[in-house]
mmCIF file of C-alpha atoms and ligand atoms in Angstrom:
data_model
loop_
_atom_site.group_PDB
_atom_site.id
_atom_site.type_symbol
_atom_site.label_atom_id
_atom_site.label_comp_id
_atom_site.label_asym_id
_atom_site.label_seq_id
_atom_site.Cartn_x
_atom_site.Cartn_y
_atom_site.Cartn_z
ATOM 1 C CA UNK A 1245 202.461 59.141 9.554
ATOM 2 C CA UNK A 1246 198.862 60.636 9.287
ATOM 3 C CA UNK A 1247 195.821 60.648 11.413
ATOM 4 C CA UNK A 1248 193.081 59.012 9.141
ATOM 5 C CA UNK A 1249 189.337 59.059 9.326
ATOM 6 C CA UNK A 1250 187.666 56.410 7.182
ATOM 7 C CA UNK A 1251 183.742 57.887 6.302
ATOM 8 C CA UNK A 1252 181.368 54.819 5.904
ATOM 9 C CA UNK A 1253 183.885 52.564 7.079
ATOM 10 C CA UNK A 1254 180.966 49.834 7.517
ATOM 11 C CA UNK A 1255 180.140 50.284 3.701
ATOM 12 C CA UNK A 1256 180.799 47.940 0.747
ATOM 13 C CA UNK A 1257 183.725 50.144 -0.666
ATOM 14 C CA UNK A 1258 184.741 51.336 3.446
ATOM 15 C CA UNK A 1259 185.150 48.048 4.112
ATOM 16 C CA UNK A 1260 187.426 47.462 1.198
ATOM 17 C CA UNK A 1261 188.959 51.057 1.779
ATOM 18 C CA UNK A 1262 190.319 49.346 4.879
ATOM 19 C CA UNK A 1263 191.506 46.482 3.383
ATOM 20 C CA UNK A 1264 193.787 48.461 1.065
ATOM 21 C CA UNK A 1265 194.932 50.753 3.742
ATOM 22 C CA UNK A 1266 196.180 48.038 5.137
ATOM 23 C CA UNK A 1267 197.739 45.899 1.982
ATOM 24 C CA UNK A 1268 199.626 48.873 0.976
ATOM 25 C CA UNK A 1269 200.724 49.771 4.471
ATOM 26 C CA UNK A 1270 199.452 53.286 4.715
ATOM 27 C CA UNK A 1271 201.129 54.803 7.392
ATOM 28 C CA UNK A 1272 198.574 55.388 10.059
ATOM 29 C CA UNK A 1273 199.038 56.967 13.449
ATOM 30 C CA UNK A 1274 195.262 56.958 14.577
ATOM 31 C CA UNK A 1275 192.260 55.255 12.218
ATOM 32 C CA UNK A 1276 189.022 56.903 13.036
ATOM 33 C CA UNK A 1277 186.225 54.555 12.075
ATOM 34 C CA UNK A 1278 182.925 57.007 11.566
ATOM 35 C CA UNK A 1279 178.998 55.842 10.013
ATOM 36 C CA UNK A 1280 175.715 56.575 11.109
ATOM 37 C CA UNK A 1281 174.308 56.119 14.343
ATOM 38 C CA UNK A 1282 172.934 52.652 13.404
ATOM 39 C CA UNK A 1283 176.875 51.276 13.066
ATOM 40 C CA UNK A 1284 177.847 53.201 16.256
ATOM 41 C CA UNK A 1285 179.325 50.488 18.911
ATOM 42 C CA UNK A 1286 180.478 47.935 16.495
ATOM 43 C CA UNK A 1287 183.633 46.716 15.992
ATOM 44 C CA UNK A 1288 186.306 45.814 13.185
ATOM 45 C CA UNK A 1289 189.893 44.961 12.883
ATOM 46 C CA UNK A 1290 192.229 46.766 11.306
ATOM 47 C CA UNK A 1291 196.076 45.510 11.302
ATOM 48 C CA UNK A 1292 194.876 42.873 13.869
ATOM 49 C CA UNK A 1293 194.057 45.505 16.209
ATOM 50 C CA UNK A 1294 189.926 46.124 17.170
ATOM 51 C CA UNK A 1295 188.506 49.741 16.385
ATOM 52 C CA UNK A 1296 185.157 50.798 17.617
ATOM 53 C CA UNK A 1297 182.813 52.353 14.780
ATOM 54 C CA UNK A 1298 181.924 55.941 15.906
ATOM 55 C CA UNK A 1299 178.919 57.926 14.899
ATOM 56 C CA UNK A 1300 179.622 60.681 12.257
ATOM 57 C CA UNK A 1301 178.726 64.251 13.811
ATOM 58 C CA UNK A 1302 179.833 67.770 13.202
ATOM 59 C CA UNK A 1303 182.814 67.167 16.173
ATOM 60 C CA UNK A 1304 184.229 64.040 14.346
ATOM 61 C CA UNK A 1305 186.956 66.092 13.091
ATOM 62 C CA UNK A 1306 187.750 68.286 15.679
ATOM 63 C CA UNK A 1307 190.976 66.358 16.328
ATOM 64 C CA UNK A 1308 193.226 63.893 15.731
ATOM 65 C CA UNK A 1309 192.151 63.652 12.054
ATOM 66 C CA UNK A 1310 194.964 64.542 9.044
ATOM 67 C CA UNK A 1311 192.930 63.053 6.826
ATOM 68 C CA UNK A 1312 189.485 61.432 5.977
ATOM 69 C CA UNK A 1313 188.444 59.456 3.316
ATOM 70 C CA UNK A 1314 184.707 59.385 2.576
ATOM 71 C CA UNK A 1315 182.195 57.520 1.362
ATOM 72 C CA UNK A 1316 179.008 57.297 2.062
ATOM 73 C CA UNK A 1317 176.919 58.965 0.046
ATOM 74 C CA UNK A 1318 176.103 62.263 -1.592
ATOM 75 C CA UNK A 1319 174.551 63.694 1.063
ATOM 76 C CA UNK A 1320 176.772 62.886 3.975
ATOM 77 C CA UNK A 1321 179.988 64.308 1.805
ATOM 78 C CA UNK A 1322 177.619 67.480 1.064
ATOM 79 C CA UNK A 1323 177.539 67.911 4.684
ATOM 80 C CA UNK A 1324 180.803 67.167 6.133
ATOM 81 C CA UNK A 1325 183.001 67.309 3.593
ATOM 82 C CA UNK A 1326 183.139 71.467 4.377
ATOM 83 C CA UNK A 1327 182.897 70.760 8.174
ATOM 84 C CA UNK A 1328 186.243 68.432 7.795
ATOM 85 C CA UNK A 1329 187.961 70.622 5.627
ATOM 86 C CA UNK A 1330 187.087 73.819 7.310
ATOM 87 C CA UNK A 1331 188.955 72.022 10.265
ATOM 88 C CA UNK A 1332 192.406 71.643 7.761
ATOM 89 C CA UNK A 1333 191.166 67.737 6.774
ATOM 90 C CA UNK A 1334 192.391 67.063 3.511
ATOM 91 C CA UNK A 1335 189.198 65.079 2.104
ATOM 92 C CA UNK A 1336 189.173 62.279 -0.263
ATOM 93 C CA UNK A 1337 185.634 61.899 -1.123
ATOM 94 C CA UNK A 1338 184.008 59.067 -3.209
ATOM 95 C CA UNK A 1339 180.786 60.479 -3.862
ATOM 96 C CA UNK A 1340 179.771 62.447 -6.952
ATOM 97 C CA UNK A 1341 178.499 65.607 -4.708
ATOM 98 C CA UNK A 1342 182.212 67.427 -5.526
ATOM 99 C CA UNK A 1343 183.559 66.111 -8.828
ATOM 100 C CA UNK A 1344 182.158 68.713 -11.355
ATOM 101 C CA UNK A 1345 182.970 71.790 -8.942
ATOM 102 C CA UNK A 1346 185.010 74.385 -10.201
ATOM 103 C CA UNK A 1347 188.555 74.410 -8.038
ATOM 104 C CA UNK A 1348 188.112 70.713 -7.024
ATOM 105 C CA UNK A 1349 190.058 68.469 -8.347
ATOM 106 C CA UNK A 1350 189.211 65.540 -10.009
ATOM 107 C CA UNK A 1351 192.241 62.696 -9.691
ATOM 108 C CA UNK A 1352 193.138 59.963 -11.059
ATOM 109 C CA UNK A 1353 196.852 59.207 -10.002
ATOM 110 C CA UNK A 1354 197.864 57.633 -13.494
ATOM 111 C CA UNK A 1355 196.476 60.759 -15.005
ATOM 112 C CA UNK A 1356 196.928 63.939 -13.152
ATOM 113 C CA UNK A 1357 198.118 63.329 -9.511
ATOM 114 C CA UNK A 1358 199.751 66.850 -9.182
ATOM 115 C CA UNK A 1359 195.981 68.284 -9.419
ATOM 116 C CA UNK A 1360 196.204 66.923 -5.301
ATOM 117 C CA UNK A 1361 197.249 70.505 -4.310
ATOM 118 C CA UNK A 1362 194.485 71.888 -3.073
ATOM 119 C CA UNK A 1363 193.788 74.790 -1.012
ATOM 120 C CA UNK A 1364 189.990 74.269 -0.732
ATOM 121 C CA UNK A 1365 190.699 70.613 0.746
ATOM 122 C CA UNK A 1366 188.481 68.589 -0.661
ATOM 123 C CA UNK A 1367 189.420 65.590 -3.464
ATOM 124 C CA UNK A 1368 187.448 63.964 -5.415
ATOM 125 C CA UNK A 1369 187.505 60.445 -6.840
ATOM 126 C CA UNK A 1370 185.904 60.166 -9.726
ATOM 127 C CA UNK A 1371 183.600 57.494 -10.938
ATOM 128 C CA UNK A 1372 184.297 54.358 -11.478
ATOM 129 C CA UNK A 1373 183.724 53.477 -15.569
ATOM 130 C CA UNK A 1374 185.705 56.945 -15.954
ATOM 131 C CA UNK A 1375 188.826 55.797 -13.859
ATOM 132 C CA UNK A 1376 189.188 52.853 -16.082
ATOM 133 C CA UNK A 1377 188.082 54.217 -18.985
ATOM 134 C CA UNK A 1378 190.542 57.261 -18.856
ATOM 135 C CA UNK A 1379 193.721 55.258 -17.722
ATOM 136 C CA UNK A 1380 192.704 52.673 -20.565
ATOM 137 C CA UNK A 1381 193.182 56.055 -23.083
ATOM 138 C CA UNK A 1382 196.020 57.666 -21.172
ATOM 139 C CA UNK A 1383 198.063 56.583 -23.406
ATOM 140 C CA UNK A 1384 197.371 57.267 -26.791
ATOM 141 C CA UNK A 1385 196.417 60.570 -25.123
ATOM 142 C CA UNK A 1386 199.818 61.267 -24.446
ATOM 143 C CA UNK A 1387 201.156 59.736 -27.854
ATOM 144 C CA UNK A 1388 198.531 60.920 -30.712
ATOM 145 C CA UNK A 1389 196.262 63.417 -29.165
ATOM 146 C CA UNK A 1390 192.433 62.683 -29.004
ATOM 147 C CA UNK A 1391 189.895 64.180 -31.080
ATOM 148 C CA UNK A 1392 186.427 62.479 -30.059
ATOM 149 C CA UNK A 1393 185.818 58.953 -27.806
ATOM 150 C CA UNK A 1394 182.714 56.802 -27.500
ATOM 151 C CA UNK A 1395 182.363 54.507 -24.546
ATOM 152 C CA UNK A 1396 179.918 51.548 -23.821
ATOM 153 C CA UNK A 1397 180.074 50.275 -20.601
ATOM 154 C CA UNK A 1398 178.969 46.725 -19.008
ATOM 155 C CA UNK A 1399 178.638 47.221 -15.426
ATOM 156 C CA UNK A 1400 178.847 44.948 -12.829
ATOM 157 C CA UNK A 1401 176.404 45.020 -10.306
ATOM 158 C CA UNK A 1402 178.338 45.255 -7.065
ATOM 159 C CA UNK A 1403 178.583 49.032 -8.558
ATOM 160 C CA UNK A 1404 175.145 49.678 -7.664
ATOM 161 C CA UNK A 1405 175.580 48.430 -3.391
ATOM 162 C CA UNK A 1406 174.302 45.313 -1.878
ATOM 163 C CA UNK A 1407 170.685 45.734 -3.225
ATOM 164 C CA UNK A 1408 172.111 45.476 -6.393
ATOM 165 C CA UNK A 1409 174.646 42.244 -5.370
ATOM 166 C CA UNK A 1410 171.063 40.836 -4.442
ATOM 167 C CA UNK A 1411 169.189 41.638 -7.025
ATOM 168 C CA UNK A 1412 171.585 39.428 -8.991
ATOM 169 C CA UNK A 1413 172.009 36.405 -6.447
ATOM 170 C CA UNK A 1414 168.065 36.665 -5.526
ATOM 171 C CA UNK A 1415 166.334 37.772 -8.120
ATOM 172 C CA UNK A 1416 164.826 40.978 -6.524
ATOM 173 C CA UNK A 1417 164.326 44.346 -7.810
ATOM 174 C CA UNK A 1418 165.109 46.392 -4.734
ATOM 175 C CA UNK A 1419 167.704 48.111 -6.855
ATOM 176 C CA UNK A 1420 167.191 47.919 -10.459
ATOM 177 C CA UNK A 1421 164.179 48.925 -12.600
ATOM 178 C CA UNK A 1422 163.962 45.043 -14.087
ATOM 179 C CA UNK A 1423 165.339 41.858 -13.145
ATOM 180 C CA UNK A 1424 169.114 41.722 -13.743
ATOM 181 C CA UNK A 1425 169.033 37.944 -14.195
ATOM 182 C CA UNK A 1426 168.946 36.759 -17.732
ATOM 183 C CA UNK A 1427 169.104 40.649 -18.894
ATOM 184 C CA UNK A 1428 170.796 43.787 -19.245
ATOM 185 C CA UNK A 1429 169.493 46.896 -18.263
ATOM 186 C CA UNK A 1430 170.689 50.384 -20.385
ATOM 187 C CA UNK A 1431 169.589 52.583 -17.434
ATOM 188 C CA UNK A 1432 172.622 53.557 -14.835
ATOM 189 C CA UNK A 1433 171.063 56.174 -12.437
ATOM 190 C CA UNK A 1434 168.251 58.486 -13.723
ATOM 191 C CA UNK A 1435 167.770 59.509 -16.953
ATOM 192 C CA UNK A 1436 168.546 63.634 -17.702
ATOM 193 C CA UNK A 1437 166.703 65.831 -20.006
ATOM 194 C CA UNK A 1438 168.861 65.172 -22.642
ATOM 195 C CA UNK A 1439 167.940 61.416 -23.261
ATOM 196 C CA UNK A 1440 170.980 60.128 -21.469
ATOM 197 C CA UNK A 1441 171.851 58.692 -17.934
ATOM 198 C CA UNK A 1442 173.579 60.781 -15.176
ATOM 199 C CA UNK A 1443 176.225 57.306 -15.591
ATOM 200 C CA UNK A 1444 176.905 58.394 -19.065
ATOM 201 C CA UNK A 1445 177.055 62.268 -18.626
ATOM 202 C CA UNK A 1446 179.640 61.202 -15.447
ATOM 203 C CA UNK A 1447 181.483 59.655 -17.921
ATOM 204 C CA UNK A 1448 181.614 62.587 -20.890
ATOM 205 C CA UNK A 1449 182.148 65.042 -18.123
ATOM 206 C CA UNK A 1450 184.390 63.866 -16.141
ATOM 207 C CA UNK A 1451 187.227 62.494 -18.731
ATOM 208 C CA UNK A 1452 187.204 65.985 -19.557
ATOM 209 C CA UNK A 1453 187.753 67.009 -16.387
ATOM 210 C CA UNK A 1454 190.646 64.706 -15.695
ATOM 211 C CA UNK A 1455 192.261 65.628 -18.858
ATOM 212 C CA UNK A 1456 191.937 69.416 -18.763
ATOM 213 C CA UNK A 1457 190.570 69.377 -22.079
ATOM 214 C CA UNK A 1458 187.102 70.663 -22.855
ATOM 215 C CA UNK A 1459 187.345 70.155 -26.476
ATOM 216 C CA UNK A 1460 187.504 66.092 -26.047
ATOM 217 C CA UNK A 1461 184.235 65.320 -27.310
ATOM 218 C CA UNK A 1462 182.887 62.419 -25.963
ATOM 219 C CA UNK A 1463 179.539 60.191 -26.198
ATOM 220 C CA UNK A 1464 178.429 57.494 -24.041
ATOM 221 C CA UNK A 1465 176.245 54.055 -23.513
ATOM 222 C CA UNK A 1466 176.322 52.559 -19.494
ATOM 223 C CA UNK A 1467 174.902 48.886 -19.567
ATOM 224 C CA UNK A 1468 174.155 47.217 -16.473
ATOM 225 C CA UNK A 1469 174.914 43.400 -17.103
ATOM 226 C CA UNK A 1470 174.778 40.693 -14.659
ATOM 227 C CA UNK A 1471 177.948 40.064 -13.841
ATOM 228 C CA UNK A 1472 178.783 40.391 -9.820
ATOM 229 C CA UNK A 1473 181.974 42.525 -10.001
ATOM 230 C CA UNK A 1474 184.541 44.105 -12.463
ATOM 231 C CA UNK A 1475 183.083 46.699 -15.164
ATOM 232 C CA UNK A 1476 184.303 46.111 -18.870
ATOM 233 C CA UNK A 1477 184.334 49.238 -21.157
ATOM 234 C CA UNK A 1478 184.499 49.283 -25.063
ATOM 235 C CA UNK A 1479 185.843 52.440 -26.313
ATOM 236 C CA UNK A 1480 186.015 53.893 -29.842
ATOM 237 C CA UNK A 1481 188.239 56.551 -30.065
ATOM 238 C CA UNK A 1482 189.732 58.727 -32.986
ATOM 239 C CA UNK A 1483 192.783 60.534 -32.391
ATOM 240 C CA UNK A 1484 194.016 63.288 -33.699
ATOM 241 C CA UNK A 1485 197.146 61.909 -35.748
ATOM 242 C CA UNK A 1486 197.349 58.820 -37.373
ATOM 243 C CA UNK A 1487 198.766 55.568 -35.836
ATOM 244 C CA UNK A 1488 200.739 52.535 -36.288
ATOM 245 C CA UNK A 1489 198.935 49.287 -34.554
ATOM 246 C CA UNK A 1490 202.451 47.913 -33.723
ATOM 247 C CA UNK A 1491 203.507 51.643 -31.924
ATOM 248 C CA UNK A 1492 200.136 51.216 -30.120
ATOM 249 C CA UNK A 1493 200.912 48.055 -28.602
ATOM 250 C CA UNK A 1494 203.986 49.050 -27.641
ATOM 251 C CA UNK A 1495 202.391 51.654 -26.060
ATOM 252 C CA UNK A 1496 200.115 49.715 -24.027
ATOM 253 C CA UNK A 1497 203.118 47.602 -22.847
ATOM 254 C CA UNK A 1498 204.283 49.635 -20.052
ATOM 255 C CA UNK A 1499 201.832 51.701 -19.502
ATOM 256 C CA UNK A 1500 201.266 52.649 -15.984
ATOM 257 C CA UNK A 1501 197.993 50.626 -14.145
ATOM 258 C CA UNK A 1502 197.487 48.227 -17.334
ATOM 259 C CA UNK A 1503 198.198 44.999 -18.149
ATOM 260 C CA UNK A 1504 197.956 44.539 -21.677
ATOM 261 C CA UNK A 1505 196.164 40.883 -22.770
ATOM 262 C CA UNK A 1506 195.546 40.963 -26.165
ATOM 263 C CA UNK A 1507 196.606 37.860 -28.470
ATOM 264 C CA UNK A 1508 193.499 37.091 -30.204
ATOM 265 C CA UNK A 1509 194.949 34.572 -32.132
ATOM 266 C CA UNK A 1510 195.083 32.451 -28.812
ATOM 267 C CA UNK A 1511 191.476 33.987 -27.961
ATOM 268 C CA UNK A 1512 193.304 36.342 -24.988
ATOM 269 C CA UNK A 1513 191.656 39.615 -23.952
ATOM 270 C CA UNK A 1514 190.513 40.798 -20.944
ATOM 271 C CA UNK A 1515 187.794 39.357 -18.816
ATOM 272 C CA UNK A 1516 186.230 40.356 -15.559
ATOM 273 C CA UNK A 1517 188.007 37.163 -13.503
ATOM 274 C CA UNK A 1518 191.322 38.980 -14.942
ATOM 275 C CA UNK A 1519 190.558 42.042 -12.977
ATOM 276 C CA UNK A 1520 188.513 40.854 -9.735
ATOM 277 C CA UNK A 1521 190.636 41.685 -7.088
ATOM 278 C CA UNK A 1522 193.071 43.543 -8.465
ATOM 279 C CA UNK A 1523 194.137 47.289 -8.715
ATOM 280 C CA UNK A 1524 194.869 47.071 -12.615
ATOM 281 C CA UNK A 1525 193.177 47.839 -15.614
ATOM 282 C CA UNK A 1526 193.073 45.079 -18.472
ATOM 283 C CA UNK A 1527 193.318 46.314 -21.915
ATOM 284 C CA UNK A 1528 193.135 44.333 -25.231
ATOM 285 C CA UNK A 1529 190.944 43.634 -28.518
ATOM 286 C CA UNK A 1530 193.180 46.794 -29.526
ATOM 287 C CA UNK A 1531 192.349 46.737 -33.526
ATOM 288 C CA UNK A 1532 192.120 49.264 -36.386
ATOM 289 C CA UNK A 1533 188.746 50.667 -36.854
ATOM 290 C CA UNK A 1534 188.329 50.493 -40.527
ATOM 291 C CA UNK A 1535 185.245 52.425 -40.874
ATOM 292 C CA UNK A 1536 186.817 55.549 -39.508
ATOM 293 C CA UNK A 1537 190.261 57.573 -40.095
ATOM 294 C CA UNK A 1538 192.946 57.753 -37.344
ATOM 295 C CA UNK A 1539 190.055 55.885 -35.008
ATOM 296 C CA UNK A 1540 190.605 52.280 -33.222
ATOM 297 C CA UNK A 1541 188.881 50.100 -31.033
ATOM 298 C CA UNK A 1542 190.127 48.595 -27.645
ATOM 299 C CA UNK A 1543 188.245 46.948 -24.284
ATOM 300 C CA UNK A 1544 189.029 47.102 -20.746
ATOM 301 C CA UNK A 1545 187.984 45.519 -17.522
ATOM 302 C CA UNK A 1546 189.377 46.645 -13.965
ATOM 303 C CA UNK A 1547 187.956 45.812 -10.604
ATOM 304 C CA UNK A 1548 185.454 48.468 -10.197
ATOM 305 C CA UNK A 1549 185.194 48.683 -5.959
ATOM 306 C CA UNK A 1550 189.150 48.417 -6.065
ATOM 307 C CA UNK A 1551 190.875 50.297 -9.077
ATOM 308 C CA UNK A 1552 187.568 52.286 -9.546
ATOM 309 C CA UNK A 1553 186.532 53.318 -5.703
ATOM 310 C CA UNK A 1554 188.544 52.282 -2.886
ATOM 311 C CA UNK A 1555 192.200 51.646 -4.402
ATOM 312 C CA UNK A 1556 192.020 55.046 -6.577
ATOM 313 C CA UNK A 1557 190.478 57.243 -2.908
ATOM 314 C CA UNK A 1558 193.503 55.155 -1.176
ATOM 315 C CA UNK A 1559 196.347 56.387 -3.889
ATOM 316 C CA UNK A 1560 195.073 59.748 -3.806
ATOM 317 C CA UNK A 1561 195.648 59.974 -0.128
ATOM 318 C CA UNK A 1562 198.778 58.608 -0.681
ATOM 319 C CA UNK A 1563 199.880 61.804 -3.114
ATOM 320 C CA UNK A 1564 198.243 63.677 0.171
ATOM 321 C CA UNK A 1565 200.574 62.430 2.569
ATOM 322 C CA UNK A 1566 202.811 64.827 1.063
ATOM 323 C CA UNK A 1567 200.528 67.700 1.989
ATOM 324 C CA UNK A 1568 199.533 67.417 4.939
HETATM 325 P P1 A2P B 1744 175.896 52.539 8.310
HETATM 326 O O1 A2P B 1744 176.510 51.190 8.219
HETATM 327 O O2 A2P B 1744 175.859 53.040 9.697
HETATM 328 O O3 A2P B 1744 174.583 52.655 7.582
HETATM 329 P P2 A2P B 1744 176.851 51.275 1.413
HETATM 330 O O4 A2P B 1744 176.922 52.194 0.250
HETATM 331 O O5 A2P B 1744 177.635 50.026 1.209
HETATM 332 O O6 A2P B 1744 175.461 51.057 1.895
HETATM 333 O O7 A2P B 1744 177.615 52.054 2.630
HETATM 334 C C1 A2P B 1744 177.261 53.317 3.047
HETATM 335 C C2 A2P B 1744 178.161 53.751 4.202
HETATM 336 O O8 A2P B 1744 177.793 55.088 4.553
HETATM 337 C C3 A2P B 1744 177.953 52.924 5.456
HETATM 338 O O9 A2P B 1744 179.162 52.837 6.167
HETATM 339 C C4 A2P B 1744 176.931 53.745 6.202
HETATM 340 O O10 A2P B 1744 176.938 53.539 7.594
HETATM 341 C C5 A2P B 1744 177.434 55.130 5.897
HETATM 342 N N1 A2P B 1744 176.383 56.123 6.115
HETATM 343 C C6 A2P B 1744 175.176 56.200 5.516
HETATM 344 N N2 A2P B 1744 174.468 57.259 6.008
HETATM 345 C C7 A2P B 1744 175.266 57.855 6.913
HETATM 346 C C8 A2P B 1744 175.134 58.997 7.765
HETATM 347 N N3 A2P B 1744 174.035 59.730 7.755
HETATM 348 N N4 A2P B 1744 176.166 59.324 8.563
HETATM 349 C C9 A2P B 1744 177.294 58.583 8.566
HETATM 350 N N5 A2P B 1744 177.491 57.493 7.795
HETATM 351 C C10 A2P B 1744 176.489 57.136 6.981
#
């Protein structure tokens, strides 16, 4: 049993955080419910019992607290992130402030759940095209070896918050640069000096992260599209042996956190109302790329506040429960 502090439990992906914890019966002792000030004093269930939101301050973790799963933002997990973990907190934390620092790990559990041993503390979930994205490669990976990937994403808009849910339903622009209705926007986040998105340079940088291997190389295209949930991802990837197409779908038929759905002479592959609401990623249109040696195609979709926020933060502490 742990002691468990949820970190913007009021939050889109809190809220959902919750609802997992309590799906896959995560043995709690005491559930700490922290946000800012402006939550403080209201109240949500958890395992039909009522839990009052507290404010998050530098004492939140002075006891009673095993573990705490945050997310709410960059800046609150810069803060207390250290404060937590200075206190022995193991930290799952679902903002991007920690990914790319040396000595903590970046986990997937598919991928590399023994990287959960930490001394510093602090885990980081990594973002959500990359979960997908690197369980939907996992494992030809394993099989063939990769040599060089390029992703395109089509993000959903519940990704960006609830300005970006109503941008969609409303027609606003509180969150993106142009309407989302009727168009798709190739801007995720701001743009770096090297002409791409900090979405895209997430995605080449962390896979590499995930897989321990620096010499992956990797390019990348992040799409907004207006779609309300559930990110797809095309991927072109060359490997570093050559492959049989039937081995490959054998492959992809028990591989862990996929369903396969690819039988394109029936018109099946994945869609987004495959993954809503699930914790799996979809993987089909698997085909030979013909312009390219030892390189093939595939698509994915997976629920991207479940598989690629909440669920992933909520298996991680899982592998924690171990450790503390
Ligand atoms: P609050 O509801 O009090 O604003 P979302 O990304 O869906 O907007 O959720 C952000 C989460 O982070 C919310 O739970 C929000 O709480 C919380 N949050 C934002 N700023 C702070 C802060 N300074 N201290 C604690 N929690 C915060």
């Amino acid at each position: 049993m742990a002691n468990v502090a949820v970190v913007g439990a009021t939050g889109a992906v809190g809220r959902k955080m919750l609802e997992v914890l309590e799906e896959r019966n995560f043995p709690i002792d005491n559930l700490k419910l922290l946000a800012s000030e402006r939550s403080a004093g209201l109240k949500i269930n958890y395992n039909e019992k009522e839990y009052v939101v507290e404010r998050l301050d530098e004492n939140s973790f002075d006891e009673d607290v095993d573990m705490a799963i945050f997310s709410a933002g960059g800046a609150v997990s810069e803060k207390f992130a250290p404060i937590a973990a200075k206190k022995r907190v193991k930290v799952v934390d679902n903002s991007s402030k920690w990914r790319m620092v040396k000595d903590i790990p970046l986990v997937v559990p598919e991928i590399n759940p023994e990287d959960v041993k930490n001394e510093n503390g602090i885990i980081a979930n990594p973002n959500c095209s990359t979960i997908q994205s690197t369980i939907a490669i996992k494992p030809l990976y394993d099989k063939y070896g990769i040599e060089r990937i390029a992703f395109t994403t089509y993000q959903a808009v519940s990704g960006a918050g609830m300005k970006g849910v109503k941008d969609l339903k409303e027609n606003t622009t509180t969150k993106f640069q142009y309407s989302i209705v009727d168009n798709t926007i190739a801007q995720i986040d701001v743009f770096e000096e090297n002409g791409y998105t900090k979405e895209e340079m997430k995605m080449v940088n962390e896979t590499k992260k995930i897989f321990h291997d620096d010499n992956l190389k990797i390019t990348a295209t992040a799409v907004r599209v207006p779609i309300l949930n559930s990110h797809a991802v095309s991927i072109n990837v060359t490997l570093k042996e050559d492959f049989d197409l039937d081995e490959v779908f054998e492959l992809y038929k028990d591989a862990k956190g996929i369903v396969l759905k690819d039988d394109v002479e029936n018109e099946i592959y994945p869609l987004q109302e495959d993954s809503n609401d699930t914790d799996m990623v979809y993987v089909g249109r698997i085909r030979r790329d013909f312009s390219l040696d030892r390189t093939l195609n595939l698509y994915c979709t997976a629920d991207n506040i479940r598989k690629g926020a909440a669920t992933n933060a909520v298996q991680i502490a899982e592998l924690l429960l171990k450790e503390i």
